[in-house]
PDB file of C-alpha atoms in Angstrom:
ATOM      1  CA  UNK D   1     -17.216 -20.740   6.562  1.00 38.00           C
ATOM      2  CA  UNK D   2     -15.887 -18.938   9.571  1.00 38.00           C
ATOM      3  CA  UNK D   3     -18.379 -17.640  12.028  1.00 37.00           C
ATOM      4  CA  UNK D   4     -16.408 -14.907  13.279  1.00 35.00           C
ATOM      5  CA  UNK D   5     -13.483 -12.168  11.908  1.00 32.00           C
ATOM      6  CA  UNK D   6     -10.241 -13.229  12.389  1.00 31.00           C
ATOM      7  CA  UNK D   7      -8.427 -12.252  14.999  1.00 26.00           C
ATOM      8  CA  UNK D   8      -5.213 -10.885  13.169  1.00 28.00           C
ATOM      9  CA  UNK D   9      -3.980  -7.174  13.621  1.00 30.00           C
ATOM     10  CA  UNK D  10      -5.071  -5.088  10.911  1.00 36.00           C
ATOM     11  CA  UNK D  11      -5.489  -1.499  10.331  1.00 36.00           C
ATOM     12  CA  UNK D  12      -9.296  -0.126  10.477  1.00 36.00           C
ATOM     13  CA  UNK D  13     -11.699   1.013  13.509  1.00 34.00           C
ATOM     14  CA  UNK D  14     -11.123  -1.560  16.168  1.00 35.00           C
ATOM     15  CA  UNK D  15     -14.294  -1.657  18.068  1.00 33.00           C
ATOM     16  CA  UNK D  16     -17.049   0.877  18.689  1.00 32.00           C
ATOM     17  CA  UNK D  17     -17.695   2.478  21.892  1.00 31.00           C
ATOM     18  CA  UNK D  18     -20.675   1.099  23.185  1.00 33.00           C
ATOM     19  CA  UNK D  19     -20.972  -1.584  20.476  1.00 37.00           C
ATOM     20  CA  UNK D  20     -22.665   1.117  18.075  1.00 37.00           C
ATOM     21  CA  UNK D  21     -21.882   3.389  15.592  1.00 38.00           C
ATOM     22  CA  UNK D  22     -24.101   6.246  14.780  1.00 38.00           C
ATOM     23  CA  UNK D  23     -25.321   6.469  11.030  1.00 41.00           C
ATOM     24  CA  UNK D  24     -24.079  10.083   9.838  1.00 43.00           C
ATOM     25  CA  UNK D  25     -25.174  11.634   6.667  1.00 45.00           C
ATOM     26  CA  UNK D  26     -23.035  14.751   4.747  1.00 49.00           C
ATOM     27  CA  UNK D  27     -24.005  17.607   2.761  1.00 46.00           C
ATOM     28  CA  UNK D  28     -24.804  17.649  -0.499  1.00 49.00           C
ATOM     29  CA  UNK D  29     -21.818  18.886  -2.840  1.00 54.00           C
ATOM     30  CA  UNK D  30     -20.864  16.497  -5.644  1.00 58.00           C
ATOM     31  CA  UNK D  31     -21.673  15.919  -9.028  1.00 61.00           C
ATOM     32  CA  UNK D  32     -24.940  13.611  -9.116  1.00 53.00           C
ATOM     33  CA  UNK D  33     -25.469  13.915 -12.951  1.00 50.00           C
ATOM     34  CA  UNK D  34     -25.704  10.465 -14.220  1.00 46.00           C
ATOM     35  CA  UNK D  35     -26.253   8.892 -10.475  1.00 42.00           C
ATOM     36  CA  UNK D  36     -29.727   7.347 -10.479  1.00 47.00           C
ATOM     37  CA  UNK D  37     -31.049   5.261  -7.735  1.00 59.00           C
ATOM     38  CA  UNK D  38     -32.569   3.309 -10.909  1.00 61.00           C
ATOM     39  CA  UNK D  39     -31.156   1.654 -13.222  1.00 62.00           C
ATOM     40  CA  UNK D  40     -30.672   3.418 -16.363  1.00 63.00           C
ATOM     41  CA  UNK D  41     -33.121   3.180 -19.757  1.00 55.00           C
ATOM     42  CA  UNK D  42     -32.092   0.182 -21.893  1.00 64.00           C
ATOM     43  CA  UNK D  43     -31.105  -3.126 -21.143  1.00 71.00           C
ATOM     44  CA  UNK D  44     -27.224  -4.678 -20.973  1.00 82.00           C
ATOM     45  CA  UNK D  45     -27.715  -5.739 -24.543  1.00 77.00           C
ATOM     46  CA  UNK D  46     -25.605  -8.448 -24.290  1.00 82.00           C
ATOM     47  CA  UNK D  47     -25.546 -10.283 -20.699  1.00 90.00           C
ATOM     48  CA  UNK D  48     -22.084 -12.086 -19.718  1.00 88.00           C
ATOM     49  CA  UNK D  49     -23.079 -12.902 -16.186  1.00 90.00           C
ATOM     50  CA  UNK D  50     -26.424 -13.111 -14.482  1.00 92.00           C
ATOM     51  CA  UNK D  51     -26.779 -12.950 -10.382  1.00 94.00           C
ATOM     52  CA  UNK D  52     -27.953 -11.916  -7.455  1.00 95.00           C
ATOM     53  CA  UNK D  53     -26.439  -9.625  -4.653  1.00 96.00           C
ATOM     54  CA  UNK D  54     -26.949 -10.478  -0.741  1.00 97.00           C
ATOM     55  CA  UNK D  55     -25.734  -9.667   2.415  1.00 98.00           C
ATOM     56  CA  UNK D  56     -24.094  -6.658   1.284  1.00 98.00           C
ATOM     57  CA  UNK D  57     -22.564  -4.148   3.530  1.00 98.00           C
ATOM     58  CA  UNK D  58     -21.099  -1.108   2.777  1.00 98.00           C
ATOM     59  CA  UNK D  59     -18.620   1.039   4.574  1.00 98.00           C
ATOM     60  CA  UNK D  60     -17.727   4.501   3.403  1.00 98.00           C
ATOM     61  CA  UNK D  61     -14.790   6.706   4.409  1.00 98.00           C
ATOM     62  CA  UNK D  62     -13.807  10.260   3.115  1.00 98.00           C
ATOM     63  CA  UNK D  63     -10.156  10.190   1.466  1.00 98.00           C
ATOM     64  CA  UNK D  64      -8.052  13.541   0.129  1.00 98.00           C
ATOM     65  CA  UNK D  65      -9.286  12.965  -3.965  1.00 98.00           C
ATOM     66  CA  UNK D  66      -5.363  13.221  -4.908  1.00 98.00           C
ATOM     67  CA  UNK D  67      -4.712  10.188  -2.529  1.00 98.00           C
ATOM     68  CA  UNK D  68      -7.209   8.031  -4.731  1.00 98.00           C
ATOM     69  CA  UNK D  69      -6.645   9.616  -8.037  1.00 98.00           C
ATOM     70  CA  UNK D  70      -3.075   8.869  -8.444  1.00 98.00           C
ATOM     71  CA  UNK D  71      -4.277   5.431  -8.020  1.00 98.00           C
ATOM     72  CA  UNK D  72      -5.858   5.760 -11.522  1.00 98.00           C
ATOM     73  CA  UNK D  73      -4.649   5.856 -14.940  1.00 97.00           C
ATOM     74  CA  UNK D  74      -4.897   8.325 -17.497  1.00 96.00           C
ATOM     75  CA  UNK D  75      -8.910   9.245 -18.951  1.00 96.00           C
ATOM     76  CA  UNK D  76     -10.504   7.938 -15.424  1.00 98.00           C
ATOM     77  CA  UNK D  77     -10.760  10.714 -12.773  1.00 98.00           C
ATOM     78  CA  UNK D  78     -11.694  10.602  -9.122  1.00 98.00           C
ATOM     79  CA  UNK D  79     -15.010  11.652  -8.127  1.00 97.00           C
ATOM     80  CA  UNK D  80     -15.730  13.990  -5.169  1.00 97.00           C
ATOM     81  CA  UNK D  81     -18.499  14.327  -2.584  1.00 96.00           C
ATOM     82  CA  UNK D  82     -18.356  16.967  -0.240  1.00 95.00           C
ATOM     83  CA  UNK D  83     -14.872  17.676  -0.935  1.00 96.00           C
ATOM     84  CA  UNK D  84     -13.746  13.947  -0.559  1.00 98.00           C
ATOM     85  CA  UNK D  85     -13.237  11.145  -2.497  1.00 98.00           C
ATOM     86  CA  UNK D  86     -15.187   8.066  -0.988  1.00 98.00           C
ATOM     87  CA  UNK D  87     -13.544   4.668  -0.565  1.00 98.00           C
ATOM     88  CA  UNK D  88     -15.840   1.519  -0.074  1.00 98.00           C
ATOM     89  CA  UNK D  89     -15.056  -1.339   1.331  1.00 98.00           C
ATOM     90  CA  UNK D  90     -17.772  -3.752   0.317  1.00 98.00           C
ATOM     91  CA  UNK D  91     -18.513  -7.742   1.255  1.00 98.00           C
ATOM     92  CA  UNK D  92     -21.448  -9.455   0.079  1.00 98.00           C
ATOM     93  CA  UNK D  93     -22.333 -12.795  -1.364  1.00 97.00           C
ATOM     94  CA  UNK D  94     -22.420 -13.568  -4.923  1.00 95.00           C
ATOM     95  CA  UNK D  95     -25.309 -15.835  -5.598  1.00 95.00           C
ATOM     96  CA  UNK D  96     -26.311 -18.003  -8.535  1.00 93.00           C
ATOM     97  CA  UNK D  97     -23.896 -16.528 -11.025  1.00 92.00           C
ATOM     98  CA  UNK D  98     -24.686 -17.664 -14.502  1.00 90.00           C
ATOM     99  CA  UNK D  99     -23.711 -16.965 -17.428  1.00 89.00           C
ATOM    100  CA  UNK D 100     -26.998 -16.933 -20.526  1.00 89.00           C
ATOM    101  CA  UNK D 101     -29.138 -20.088 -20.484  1.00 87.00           C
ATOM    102  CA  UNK D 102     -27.768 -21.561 -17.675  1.00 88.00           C
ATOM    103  CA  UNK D 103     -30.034 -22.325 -14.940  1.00 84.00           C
ATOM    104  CA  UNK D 104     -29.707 -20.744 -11.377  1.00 80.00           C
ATOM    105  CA  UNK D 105     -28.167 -23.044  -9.393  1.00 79.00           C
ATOM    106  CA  UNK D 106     -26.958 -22.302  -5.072  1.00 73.00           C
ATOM    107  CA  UNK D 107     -23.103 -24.082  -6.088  1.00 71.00           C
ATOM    108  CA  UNK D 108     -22.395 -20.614  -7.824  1.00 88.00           C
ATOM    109  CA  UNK D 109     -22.700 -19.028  -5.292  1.00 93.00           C
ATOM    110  CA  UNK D 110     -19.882 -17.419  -3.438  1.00 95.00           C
ATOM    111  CA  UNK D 111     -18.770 -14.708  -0.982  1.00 97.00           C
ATOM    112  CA  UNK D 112     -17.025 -11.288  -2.701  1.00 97.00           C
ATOM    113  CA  UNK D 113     -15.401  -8.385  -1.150  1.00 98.00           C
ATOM    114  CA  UNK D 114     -14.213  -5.518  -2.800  1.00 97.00           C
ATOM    115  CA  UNK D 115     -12.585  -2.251  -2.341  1.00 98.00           C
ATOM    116  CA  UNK D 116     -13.793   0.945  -4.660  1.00 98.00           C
ATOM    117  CA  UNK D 117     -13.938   4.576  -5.564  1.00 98.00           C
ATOM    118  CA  UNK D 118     -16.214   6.402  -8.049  1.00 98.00           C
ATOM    119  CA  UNK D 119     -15.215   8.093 -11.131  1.00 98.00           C
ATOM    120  CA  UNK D 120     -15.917   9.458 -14.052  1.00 97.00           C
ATOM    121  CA  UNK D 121     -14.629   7.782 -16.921  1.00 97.00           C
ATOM    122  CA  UNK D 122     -13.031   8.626 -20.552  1.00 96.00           C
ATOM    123  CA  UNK D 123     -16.798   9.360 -21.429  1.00 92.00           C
ATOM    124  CA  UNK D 124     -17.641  11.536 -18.538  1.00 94.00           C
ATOM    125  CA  UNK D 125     -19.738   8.870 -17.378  1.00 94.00           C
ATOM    126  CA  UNK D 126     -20.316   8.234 -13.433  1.00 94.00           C
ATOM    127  CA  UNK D 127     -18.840   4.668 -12.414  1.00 96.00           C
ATOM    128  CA  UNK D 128     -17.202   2.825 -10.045  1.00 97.00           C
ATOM    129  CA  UNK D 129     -13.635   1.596  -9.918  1.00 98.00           C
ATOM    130  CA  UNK D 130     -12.419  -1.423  -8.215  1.00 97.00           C
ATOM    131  CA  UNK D 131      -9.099  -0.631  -6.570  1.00 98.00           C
ATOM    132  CA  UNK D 132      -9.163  -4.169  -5.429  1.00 97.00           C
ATOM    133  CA  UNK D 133     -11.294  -7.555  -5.233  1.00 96.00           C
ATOM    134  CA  UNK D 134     -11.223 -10.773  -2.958  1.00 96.00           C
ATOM    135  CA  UNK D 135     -13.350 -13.417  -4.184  1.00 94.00           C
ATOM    136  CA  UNK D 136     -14.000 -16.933  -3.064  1.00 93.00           C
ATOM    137  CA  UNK D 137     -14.032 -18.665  -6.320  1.00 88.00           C
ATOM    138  CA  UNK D 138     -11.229 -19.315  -8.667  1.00 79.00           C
ATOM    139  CA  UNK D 139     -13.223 -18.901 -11.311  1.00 74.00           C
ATOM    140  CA  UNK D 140     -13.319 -14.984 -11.146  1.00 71.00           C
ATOM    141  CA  UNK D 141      -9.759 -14.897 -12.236  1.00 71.00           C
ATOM    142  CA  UNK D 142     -11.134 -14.879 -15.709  1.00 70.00           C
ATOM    143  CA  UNK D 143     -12.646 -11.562 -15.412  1.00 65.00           C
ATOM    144  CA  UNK D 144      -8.811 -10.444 -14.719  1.00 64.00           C
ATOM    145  CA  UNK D 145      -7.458 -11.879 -17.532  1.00 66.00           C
ATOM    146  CA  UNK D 146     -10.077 -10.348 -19.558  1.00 66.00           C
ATOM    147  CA  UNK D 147     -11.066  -7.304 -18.414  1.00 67.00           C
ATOM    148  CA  UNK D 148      -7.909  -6.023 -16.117  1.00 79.00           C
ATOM    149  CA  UNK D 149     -10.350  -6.209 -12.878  1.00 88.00           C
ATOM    150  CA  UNK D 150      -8.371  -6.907 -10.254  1.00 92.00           C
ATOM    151  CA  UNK D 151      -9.606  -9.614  -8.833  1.00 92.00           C
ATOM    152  CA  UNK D 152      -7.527 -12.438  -5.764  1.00 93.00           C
ATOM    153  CA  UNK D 153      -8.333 -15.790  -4.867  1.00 93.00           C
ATOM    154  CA  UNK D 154      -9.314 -15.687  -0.833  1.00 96.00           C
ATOM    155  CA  UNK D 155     -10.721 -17.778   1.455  1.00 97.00           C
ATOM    156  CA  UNK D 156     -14.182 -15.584   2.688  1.00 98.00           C
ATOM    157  CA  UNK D 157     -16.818 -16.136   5.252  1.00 98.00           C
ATOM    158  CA  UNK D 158     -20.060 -14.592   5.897  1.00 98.00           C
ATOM    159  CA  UNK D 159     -22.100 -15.839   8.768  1.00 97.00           C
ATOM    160  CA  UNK D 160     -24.956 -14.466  11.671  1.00 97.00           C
ATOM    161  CA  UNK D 161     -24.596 -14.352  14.605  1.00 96.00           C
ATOM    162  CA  UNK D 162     -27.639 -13.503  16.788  1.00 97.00           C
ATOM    163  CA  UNK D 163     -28.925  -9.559  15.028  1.00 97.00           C
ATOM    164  CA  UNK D 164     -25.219  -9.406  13.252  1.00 98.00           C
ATOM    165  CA  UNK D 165     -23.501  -9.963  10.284  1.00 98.00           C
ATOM    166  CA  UNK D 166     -19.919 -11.383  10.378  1.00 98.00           C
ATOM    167  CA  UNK D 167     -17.628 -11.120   7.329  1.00 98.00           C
ATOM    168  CA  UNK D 168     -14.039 -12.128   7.338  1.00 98.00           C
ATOM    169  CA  UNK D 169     -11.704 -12.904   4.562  1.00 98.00           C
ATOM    170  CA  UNK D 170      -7.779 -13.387   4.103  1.00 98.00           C
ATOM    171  CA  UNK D 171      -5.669 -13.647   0.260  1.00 97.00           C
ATOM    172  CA  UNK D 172      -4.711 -17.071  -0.353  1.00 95.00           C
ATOM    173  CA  UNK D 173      -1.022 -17.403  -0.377  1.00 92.00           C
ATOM    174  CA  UNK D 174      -0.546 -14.451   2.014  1.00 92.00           C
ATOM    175  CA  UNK D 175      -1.777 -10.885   1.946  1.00 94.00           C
ATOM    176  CA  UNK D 176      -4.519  -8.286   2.265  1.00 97.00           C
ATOM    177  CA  UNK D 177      -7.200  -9.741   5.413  1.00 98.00           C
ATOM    178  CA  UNK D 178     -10.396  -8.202   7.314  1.00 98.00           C
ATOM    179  CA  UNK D 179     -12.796  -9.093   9.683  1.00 98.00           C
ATOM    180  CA  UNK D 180     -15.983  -7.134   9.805  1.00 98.00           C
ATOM    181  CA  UNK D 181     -18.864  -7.695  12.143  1.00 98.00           C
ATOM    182  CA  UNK D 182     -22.193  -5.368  11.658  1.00 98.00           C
ATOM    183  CA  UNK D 183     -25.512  -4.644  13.337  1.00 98.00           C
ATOM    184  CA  UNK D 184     -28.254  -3.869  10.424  1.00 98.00           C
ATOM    185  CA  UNK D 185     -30.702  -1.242  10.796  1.00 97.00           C
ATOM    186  CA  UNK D 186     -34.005  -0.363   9.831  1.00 95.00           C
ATOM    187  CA  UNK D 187     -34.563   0.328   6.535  1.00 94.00           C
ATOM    188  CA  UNK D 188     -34.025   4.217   4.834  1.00 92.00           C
ATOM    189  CA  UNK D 189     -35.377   5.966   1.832  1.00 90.00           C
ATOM    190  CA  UNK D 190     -32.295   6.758   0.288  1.00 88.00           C
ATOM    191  CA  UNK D 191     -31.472  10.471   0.496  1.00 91.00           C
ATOM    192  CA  UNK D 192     -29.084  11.871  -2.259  1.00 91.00           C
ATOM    193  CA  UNK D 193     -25.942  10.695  -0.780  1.00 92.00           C
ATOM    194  CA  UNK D 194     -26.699   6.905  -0.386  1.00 92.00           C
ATOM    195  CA  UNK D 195     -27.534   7.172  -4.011  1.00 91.00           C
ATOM    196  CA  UNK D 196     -24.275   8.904  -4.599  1.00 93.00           C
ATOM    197  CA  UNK D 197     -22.503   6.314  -3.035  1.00 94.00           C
ATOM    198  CA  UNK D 198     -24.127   2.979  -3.888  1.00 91.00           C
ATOM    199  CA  UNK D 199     -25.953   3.492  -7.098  1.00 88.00           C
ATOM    200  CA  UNK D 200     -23.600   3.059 -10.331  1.00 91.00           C
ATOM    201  CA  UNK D 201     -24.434   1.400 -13.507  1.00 92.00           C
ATOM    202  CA  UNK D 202     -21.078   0.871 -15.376  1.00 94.00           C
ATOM    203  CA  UNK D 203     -17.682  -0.017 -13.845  1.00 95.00           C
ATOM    204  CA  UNK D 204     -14.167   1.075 -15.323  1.00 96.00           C
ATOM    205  CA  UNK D 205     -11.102  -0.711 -15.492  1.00 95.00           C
ATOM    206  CA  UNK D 206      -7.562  -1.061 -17.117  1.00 94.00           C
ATOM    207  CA  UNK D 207      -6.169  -3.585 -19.391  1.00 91.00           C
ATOM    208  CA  UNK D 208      -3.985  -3.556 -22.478  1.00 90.00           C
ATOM    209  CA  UNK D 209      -3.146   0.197 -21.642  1.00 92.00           C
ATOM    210  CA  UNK D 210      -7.227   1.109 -22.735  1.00 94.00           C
ATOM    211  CA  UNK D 211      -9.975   2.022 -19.916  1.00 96.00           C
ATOM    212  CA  UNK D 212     -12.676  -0.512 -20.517  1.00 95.00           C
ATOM    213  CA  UNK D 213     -16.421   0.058 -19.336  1.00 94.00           C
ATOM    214  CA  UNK D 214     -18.593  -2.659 -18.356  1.00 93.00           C
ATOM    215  CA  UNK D 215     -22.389  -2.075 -18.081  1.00 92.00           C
ATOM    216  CA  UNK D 216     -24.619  -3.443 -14.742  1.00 93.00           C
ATOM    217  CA  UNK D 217     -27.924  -3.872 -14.540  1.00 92.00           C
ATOM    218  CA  UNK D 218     -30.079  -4.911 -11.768  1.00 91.00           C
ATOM    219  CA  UNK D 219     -33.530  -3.853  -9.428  1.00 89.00           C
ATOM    220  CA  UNK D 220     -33.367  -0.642  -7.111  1.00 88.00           C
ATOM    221  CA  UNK D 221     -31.055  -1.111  -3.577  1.00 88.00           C
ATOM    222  CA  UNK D 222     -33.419  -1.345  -0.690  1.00 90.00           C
ATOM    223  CA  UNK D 223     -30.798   0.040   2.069  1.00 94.00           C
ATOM    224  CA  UNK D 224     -31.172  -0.228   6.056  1.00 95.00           C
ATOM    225  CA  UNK D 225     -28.780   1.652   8.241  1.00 96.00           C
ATOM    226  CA  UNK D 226     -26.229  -0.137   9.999  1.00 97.00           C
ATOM    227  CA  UNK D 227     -23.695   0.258  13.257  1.00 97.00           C
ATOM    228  CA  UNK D 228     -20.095  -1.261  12.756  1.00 98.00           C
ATOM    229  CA  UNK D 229     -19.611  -3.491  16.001  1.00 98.00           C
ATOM    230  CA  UNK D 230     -15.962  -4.612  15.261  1.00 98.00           C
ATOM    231  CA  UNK D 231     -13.735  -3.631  11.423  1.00 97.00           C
ATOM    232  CA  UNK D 232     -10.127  -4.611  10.738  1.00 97.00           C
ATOM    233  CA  UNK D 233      -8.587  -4.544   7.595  1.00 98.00           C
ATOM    234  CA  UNK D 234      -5.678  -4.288   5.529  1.00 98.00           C
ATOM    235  CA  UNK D 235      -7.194  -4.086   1.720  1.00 98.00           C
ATOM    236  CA  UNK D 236      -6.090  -0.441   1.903  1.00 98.00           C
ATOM    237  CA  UNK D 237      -2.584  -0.502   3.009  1.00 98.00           C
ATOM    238  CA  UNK D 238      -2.451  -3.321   0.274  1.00 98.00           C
ATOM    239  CA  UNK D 239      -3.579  -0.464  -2.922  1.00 98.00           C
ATOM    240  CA  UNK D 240      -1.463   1.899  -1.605  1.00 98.00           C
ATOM    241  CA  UNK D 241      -4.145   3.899   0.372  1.00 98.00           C
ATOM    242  CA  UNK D 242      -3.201   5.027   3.656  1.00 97.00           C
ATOM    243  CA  UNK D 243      -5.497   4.549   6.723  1.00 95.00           C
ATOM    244  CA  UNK D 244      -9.193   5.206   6.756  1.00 96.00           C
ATOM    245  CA  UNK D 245      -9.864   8.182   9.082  1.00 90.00           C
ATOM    246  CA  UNK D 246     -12.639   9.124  10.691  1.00 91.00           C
ATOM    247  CA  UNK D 247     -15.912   7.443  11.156  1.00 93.00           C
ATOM    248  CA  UNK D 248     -17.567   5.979   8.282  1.00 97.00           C
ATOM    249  CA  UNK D 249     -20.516   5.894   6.022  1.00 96.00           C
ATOM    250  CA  UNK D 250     -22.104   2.726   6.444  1.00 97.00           C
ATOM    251  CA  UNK D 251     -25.207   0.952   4.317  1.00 97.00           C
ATOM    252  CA  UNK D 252     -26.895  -2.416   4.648  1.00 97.00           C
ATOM    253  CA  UNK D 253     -28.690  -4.447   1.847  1.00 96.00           C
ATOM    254  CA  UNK D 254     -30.320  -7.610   2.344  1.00 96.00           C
ATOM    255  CA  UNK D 255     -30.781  -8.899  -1.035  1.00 95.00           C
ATOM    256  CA  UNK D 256     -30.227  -7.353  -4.771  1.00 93.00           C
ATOM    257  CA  UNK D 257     -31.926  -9.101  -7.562  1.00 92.00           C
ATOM    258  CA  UNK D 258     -32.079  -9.219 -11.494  1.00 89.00           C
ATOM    259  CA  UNK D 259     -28.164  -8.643 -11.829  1.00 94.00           C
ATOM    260  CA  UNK D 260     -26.813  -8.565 -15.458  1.00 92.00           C
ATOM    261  CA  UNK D 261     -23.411  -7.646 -16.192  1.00 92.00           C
ATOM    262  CA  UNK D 262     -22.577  -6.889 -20.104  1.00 91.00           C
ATOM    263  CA  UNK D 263     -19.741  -7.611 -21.885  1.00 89.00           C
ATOM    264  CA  UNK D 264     -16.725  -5.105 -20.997  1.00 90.00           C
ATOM    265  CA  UNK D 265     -16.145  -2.582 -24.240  1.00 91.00           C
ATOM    266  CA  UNK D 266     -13.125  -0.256 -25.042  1.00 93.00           C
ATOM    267  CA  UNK D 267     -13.367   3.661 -24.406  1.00 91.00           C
ATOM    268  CA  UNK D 268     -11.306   6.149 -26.208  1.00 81.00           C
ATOM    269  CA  UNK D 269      -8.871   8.438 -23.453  1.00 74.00           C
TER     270      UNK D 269
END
């Protein structure tokens, strides 16, 4: 597991002035109907996948919405905040993944990374879509074949080092790579837009030419600020996004537990 990002040019922030970046909140202005910071009433009636979510960090940046939307297919439509649409690029480790009646166990466990937007979907629901997805097991590659998410096989790392978290990640065979070093904060009582941007409880995606929505479940975030110390990547270039301007958004999030992921179901467009 590599201790530190990789040193290859890649298209992001470079480093911070000073080491730190400044947490920054926005106005409100988006459609929050739907968004909870709690999970929503009834269970995922039928689990696929049990986990646990740690050492997540997210990074936020503001994108035109017609840049991200024509990224989409037809029935799924871009979300905006503020007058954006908000790209996340998001590493974390998935831990004990399990599918019903198996018991937890720390060899499936593995780091993740992905790249999103939010949208509403066929239903008018709020979700999240997963423009792309780097995970360290081959075993995710399933959930592409099945469910059109569009997950890639990549060799991850996520380490400490002294008061930071290091992530860094490249595509097996060639492709997309990052390296992503952050300072966590203290902790926040989420205000409307950290909900906004980290609370969803169904994800969309595209297979067969149908949207399909899958169902999450799992405990409240606890968030802590955080300060970007060093960010390169090319995930965005890869989708078709062009570069991430401005400075971004960024959330911490130790642990997540109680994660249940249902079985993916057609929606009508």
């Amino acid at each position: 597991m590599p201790s530190s990002p990789r040193t290859a040019e890649g298209r992001g922030l470079g480093r911070h002035e000073g080491g730190r970046q400044e947490r920054r909140g926005f106005p409100g202005g988006g459609n929050t109907e739907g968004v909870t910071s709690r999970s929503p009433g009834g269970p995922v009636r039928f689990p696929l996948l049990y986990a646990r979510w740690t050492t997540q960090t997210f990074v936020h940046w503001r994108y035109p919405p017609g840049a991200v939307q024509a990224l989409l297919p037809p029935g799924v439509a871009v979300e905006v905040y503020d007058g954006a649409a908000w790209v996340g690029f998001t590493p974390f480790v998935m831990a004990e993944v399990r599918p019903p009646g198996v018991p937890a166990s720390r060899w499936a466990t593995f780091p993740e990374t992905n790249l999103r937007t939010y949208v509403r979907g066929p239903d008018g629901r709020a979700g999240v879509w997963f423009l792309d997805i780097e995970a360290g097991s081959s075993l995710t590659l399933a959930a592409r074949a099945a469910a059109g998410v569009p997950y890639h096989w990549a060799d991850l790392g996520v380490g400490r080092h002294g008061d930071t978290v290091v992530y860094a990640g490249s595509r097996r065979g060639g492709g997309p790579s990052y390296g992503l070093v952050v300072r966590p904060g203290e902790p926040l009582r989420p205000s409307e837009p950290d909900v906004w941007l980290t609370s969803r409880w169904r994800a969309y995606s595209h297979r067969l030419g149908l949207v399909w929505e899958t169902p999450i479940r799992h405990e409240p975030w606890s968030l802590s600020s955080a300060a970007v110390e060093e960010l390169r990547e090319t995930l965005t270039a890869a989708v078709g996004l062009p570069a991430p301007g401005g400075e971004p958004l960024v959330h911490y999030s130790r642990e997540v537990r109680d994660v249940r992921i249902g079985l993916p179901r057609p929606q009508q467009v």
